[in-house]
mmCIF file of C-alpha atoms in Angstrom:
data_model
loop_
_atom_site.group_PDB
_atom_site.id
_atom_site.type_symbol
_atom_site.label_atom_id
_atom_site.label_comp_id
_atom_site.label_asym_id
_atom_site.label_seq_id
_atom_site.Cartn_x
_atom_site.Cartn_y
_atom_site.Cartn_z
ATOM 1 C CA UNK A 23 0.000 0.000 0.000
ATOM 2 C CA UNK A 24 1.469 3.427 -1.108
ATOM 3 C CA UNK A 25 1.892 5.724 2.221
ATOM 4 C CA UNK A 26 3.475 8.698 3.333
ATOM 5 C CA UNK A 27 5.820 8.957 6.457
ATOM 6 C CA UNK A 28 5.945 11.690 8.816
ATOM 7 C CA UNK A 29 8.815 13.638 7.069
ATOM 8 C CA UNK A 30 6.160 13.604 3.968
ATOM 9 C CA UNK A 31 8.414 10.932 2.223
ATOM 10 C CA UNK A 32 6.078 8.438 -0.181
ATOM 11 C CA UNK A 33 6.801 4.810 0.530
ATOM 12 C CA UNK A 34 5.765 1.924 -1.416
ATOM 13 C CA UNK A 35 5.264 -1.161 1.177
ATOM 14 C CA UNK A 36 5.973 -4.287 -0.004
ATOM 15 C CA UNK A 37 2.913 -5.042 -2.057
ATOM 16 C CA UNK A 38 1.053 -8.267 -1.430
ATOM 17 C CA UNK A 39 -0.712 -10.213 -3.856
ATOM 18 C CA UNK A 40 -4.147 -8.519 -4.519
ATOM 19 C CA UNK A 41 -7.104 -10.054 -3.300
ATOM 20 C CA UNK A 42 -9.302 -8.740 -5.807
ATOM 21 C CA UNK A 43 -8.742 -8.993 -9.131
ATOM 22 C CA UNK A 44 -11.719 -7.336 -11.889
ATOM 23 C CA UNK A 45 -14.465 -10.162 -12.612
ATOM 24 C CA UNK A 46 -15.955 -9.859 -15.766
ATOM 25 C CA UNK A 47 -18.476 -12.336 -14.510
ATOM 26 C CA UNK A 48 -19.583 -10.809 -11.544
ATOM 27 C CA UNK A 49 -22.743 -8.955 -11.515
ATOM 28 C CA UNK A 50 -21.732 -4.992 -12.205
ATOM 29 C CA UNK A 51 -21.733 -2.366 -9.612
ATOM 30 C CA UNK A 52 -22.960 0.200 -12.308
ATOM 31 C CA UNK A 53 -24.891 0.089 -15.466
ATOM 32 C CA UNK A 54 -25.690 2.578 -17.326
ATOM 33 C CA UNK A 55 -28.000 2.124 -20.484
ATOM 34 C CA UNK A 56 -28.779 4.858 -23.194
ATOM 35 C CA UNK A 57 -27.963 7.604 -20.665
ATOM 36 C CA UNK A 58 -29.299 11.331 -22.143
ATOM 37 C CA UNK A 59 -28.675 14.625 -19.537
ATOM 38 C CA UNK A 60 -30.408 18.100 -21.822
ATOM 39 C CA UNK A 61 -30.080 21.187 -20.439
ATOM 40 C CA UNK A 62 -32.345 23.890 -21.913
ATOM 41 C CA UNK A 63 -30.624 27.479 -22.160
ATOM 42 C CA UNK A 64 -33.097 29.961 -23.345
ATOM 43 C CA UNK A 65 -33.689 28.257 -26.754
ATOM 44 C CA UNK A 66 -31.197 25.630 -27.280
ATOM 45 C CA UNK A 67 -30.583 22.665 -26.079
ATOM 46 C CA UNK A 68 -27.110 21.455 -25.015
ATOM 47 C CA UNK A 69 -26.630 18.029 -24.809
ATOM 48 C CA UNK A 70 -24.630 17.103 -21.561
ATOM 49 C CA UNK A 71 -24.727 13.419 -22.253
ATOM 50 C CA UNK A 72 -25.700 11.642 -25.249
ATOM 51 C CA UNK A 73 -26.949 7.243 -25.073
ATOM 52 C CA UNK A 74 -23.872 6.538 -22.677
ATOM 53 C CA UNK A 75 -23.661 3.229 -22.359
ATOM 54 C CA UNK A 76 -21.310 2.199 -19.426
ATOM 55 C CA UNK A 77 -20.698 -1.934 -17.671
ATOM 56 C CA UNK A 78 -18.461 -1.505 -14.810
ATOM 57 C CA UNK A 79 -18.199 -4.779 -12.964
ATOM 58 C CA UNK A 80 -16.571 -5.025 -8.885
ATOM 59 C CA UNK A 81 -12.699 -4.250 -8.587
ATOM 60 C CA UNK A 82 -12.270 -2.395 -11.855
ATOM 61 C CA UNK A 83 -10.653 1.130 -11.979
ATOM 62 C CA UNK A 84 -12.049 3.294 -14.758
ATOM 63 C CA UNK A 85 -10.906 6.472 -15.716
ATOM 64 C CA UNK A 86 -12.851 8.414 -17.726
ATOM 65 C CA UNK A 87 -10.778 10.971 -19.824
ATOM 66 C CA UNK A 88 -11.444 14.141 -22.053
ATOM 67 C CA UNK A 89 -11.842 17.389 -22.603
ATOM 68 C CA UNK A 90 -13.889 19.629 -20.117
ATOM 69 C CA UNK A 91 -17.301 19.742 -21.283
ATOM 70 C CA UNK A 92 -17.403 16.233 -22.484
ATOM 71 C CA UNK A 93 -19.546 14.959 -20.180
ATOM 72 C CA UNK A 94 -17.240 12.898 -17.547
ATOM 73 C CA UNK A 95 -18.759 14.797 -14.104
ATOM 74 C CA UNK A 96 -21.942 14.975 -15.356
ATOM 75 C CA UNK A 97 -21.772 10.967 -16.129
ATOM 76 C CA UNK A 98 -20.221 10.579 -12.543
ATOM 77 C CA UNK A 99 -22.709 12.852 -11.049
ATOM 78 C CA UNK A 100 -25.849 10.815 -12.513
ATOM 79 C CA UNK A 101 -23.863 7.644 -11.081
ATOM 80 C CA UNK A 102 -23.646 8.971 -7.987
ATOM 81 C CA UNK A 103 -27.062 10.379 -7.753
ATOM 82 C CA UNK A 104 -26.617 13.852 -6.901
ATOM 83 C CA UNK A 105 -28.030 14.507 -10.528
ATOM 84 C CA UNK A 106 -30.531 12.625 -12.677
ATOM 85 C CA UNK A 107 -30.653 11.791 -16.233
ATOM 86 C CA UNK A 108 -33.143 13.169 -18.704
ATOM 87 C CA UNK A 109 -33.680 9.762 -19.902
ATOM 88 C CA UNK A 110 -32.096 6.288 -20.092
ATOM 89 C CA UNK A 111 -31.297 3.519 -17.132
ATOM 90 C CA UNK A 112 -28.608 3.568 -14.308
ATOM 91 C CA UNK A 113 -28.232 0.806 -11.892
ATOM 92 C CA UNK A 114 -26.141 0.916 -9.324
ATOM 93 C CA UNK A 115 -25.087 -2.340 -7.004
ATOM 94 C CA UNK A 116 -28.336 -3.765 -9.458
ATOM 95 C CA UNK A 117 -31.292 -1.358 -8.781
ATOM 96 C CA UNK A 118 -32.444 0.320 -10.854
ATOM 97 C CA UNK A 119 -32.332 4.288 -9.514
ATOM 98 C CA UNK A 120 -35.066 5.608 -11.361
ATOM 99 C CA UNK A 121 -37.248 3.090 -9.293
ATOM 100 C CA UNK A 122 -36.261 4.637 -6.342
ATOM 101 C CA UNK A 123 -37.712 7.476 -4.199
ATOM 102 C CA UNK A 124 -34.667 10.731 -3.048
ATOM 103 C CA UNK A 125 -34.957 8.833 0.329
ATOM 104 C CA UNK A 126 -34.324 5.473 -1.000
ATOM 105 C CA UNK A 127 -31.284 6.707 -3.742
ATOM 106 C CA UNK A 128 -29.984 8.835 -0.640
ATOM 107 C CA UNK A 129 -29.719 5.528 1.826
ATOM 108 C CA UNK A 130 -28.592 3.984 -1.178
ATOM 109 C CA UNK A 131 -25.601 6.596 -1.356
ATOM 110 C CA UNK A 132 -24.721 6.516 2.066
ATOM 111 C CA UNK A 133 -24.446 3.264 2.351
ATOM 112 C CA UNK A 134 -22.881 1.797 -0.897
ATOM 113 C CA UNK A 135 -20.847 5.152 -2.276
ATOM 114 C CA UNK A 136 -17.849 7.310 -1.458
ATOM 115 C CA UNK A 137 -17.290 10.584 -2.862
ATOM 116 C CA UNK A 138 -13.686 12.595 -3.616
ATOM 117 C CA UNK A 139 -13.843 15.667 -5.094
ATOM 118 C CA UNK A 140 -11.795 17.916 -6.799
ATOM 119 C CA UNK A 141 -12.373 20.540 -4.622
ATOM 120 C CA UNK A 142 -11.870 18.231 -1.668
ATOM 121 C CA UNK A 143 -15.178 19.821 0.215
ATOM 122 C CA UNK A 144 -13.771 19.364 3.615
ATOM 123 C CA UNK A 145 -15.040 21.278 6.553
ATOM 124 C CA UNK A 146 -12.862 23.901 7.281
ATOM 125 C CA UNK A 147 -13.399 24.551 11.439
ATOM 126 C CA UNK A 148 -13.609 20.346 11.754
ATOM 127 C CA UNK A 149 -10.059 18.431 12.214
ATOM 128 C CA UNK A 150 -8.892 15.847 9.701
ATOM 129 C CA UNK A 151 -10.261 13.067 12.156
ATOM 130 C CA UNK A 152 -13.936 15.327 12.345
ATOM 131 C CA UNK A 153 -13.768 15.414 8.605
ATOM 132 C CA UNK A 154 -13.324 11.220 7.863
ATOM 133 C CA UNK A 155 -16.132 11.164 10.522
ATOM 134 C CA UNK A 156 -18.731 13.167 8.989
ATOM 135 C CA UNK A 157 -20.579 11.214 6.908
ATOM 136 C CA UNK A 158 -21.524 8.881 9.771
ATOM 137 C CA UNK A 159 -21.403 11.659 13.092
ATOM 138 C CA UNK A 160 -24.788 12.140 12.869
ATOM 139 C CA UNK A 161 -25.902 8.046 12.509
ATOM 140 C CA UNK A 162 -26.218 5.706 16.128
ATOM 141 C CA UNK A 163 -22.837 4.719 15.692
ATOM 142 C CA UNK A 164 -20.822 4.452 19.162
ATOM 143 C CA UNK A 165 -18.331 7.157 18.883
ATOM 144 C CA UNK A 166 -15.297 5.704 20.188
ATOM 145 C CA UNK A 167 -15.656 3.084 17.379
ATOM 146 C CA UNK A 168 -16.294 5.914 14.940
ATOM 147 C CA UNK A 169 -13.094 7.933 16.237
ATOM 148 C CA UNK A 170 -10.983 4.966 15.810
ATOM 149 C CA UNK A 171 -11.860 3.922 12.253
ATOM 150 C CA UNK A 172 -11.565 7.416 11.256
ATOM 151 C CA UNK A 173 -8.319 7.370 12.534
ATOM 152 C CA UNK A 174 -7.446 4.140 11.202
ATOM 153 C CA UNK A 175 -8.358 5.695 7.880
ATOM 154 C CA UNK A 176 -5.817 8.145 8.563
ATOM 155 C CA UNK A 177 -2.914 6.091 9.186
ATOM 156 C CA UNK A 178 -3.884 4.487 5.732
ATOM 157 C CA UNK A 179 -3.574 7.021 4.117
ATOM 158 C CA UNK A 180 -0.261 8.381 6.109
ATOM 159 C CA UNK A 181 -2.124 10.940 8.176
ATOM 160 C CA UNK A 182 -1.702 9.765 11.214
ATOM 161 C CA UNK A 183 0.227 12.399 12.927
ATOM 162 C CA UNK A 184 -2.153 14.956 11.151
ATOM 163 C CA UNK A 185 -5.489 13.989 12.949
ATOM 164 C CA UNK A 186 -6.135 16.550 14.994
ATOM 165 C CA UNK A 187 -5.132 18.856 12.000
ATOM 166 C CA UNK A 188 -7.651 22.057 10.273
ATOM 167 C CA UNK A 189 -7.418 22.162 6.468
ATOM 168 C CA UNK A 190 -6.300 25.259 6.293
ATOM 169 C CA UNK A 191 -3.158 24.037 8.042
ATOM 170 C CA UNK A 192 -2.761 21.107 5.627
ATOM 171 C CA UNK A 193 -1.654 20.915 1.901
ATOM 172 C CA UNK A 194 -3.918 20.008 -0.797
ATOM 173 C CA UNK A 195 -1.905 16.530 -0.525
ATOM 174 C CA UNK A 196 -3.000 16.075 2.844
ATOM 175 C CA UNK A 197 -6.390 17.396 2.407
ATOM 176 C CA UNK A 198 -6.823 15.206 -0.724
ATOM 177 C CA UNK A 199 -5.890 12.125 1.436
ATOM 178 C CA UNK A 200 -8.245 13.330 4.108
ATOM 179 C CA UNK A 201 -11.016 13.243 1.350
ATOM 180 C CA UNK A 202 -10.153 10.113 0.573
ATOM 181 C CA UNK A 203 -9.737 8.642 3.782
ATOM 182 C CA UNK A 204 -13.874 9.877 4.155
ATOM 183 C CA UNK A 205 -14.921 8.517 1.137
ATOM 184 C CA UNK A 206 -14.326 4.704 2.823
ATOM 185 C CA UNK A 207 -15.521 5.260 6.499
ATOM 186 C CA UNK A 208 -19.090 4.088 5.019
ATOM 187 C CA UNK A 209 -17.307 0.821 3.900
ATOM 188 C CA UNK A 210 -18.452 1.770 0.223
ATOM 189 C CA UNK A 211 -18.248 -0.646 -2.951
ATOM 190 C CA UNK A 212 -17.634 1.955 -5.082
ATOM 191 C CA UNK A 213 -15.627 5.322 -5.124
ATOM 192 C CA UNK A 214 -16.446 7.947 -7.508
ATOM 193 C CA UNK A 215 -13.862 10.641 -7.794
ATOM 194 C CA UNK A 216 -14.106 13.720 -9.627
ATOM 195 C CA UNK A 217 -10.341 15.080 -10.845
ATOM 196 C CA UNK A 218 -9.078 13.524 -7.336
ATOM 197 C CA UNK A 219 -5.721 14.931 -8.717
ATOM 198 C CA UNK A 220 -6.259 18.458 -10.679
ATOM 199 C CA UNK A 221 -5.131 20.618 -7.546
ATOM 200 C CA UNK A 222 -2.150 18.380 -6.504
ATOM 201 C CA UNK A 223 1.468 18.701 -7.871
ATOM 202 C CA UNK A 224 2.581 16.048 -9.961
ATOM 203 C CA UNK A 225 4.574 14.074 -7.272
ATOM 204 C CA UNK A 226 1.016 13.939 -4.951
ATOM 205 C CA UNK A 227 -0.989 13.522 -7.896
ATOM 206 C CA UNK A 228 0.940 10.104 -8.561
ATOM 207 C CA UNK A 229 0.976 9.178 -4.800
ATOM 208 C CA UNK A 230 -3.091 10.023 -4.579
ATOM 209 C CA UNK A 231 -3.326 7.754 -7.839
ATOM 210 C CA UNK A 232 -1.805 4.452 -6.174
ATOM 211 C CA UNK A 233 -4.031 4.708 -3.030
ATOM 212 C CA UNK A 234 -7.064 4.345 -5.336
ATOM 213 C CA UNK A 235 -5.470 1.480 -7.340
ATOM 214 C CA UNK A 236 -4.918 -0.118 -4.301
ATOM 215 C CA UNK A 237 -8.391 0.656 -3.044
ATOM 216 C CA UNK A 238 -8.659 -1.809 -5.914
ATOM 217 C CA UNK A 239 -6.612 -4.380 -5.700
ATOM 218 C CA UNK A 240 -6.050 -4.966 -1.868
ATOM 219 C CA UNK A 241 -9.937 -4.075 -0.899
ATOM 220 C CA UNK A 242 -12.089 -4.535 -3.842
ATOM 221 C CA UNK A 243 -13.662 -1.033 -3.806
ATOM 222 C CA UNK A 244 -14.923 -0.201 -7.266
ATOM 223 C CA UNK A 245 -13.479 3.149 -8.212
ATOM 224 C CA UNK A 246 -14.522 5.421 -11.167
ATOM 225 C CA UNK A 247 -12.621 8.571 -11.596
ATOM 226 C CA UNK A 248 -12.844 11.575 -14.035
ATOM 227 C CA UNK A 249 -9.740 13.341 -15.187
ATOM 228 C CA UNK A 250 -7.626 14.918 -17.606
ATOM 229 C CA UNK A 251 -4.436 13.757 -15.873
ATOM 230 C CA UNK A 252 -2.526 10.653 -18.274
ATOM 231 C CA UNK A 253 -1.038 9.788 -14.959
ATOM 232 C CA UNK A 254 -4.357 8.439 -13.118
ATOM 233 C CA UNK A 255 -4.917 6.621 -16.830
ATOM 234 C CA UNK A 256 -1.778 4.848 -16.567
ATOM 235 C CA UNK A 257 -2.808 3.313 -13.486
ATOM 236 C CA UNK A 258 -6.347 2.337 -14.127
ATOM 237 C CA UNK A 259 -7.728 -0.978 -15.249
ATOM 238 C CA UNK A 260 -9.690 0.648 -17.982
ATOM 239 C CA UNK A 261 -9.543 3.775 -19.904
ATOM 240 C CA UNK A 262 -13.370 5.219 -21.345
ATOM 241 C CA UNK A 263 -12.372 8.466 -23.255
ATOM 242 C CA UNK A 264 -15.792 11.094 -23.762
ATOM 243 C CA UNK A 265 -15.613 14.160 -26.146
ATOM 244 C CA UNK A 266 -19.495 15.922 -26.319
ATOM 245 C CA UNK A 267 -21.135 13.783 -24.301
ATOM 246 C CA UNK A 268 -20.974 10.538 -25.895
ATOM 247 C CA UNK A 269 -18.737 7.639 -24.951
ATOM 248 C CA UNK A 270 -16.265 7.172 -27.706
ATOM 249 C CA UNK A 271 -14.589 3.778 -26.953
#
């Protein structure tokens, strides 16, 4: 597992033999059939996404790359369920989210999906640890057991001695890792991350890029990122390029 010490140095541990491997077989975590997304402005009619047609099964890594504009959040968004689709089917884990109510899609969310964003949306006046607990600080868990996995989280992602840390006095690096750190506290199956590394340097970038393939291959967590960066391409099981909404490969 890639990690960073406390001088800030990457390591590379010793990898073991992933336990996961992609199964084409397996029933897929998403599917998304003839996907449309139209936005209306004023009198025209911009096409967001156009029949994207997307199979992604458990353990795979797909990066979606092109140009902005070609529809690669909006695809990730409509996975995710923070937007909806004009028209078409997505299925995530195997239902079918048009079936289901906000309520449902939201327990759905919480329970099955992490989020990293680009933007890392971390809390500013809440500690790293506060921040990897958030999703679940409101839900019966018993908060010593929430404080430890959070921290946990931390160490995985070579935080550790940054737990008790603000974002403001972290580096996008660290704040990236926080975010990602978050997006697992739920246990997810999948990850959807949207340009995890279009703030970082190129030297985090790369290290932020190996923690999701191993998200992969040591834990089986599904992730699908969006980005423009070659780098997180060259680590992913599978490349899908976009350009104007439609799937081009």
């Amino acid at each position: 597992m890639t990690t960073i010490d406390d001088a800030g140095e990457i390591t590379e541990a010793i990898r073991p033999t992933p336990v996961f491997h992609p199964d084409a077989d397996a029933a897929p975590v998403i599917e998304v059939s003839d996907v449309w997304k139209l936005h209306k402005l004023g009198d025209e009619v911009v096409k967001a996404l156009v029949a994207a047609e997307l199979t992604v099964v458990p353990g795979e890594f797909v990066c979606l790359m092109g140009p902005s504009g070609s529809g690669k959040s909006t695809l990730l968004n409509i996975v995710g369920g923070l937007d909806r689709p004009t028209k078409g089917v997505v299925k995530v884990g195997g239902q079918d989210t048009a079936r289901l109510s906000e309520s449902q899609f939201a327990a759905l969310r919480h329970d099955t999906i992490g989020f990293i964003f680009q933007s890392y949306n971390l809390i500013p006046f809440l500690s790293a640890v506060e921040n990897v607990e958030l999703p679940l600080m409101f839900e019966p868990y018993d908060r010593k057991a929430l404080r430890t996995r959070a921290t946990e989280l931390l160490e995985l992602v070579g935080l550790g001695h940054r737990i008790n840390h603000q974002p403001t006095k972290m580096s996008g690096g660290e704040q990236q890792r926080t975010a990602i750190a978050r997006s697992l506290i739920s246990n997810p199956t999948l990850v959807l991350a949207d340009e995890p590394t279009a703030n970082l340097d190129h030297r985090t970038g790369e290290t932020v890029v190996r923690m999701l393939r191993d998200l992969c291959s040591t834990l089986g967590v599904t992730v699908v990122a969006s980005t423009h960066d070659p780098t997180v391409a060259d680590e992913a099981t599978r490349v899908v390029r976009m350009k104007d909404g439609q799937i081009v490969n």
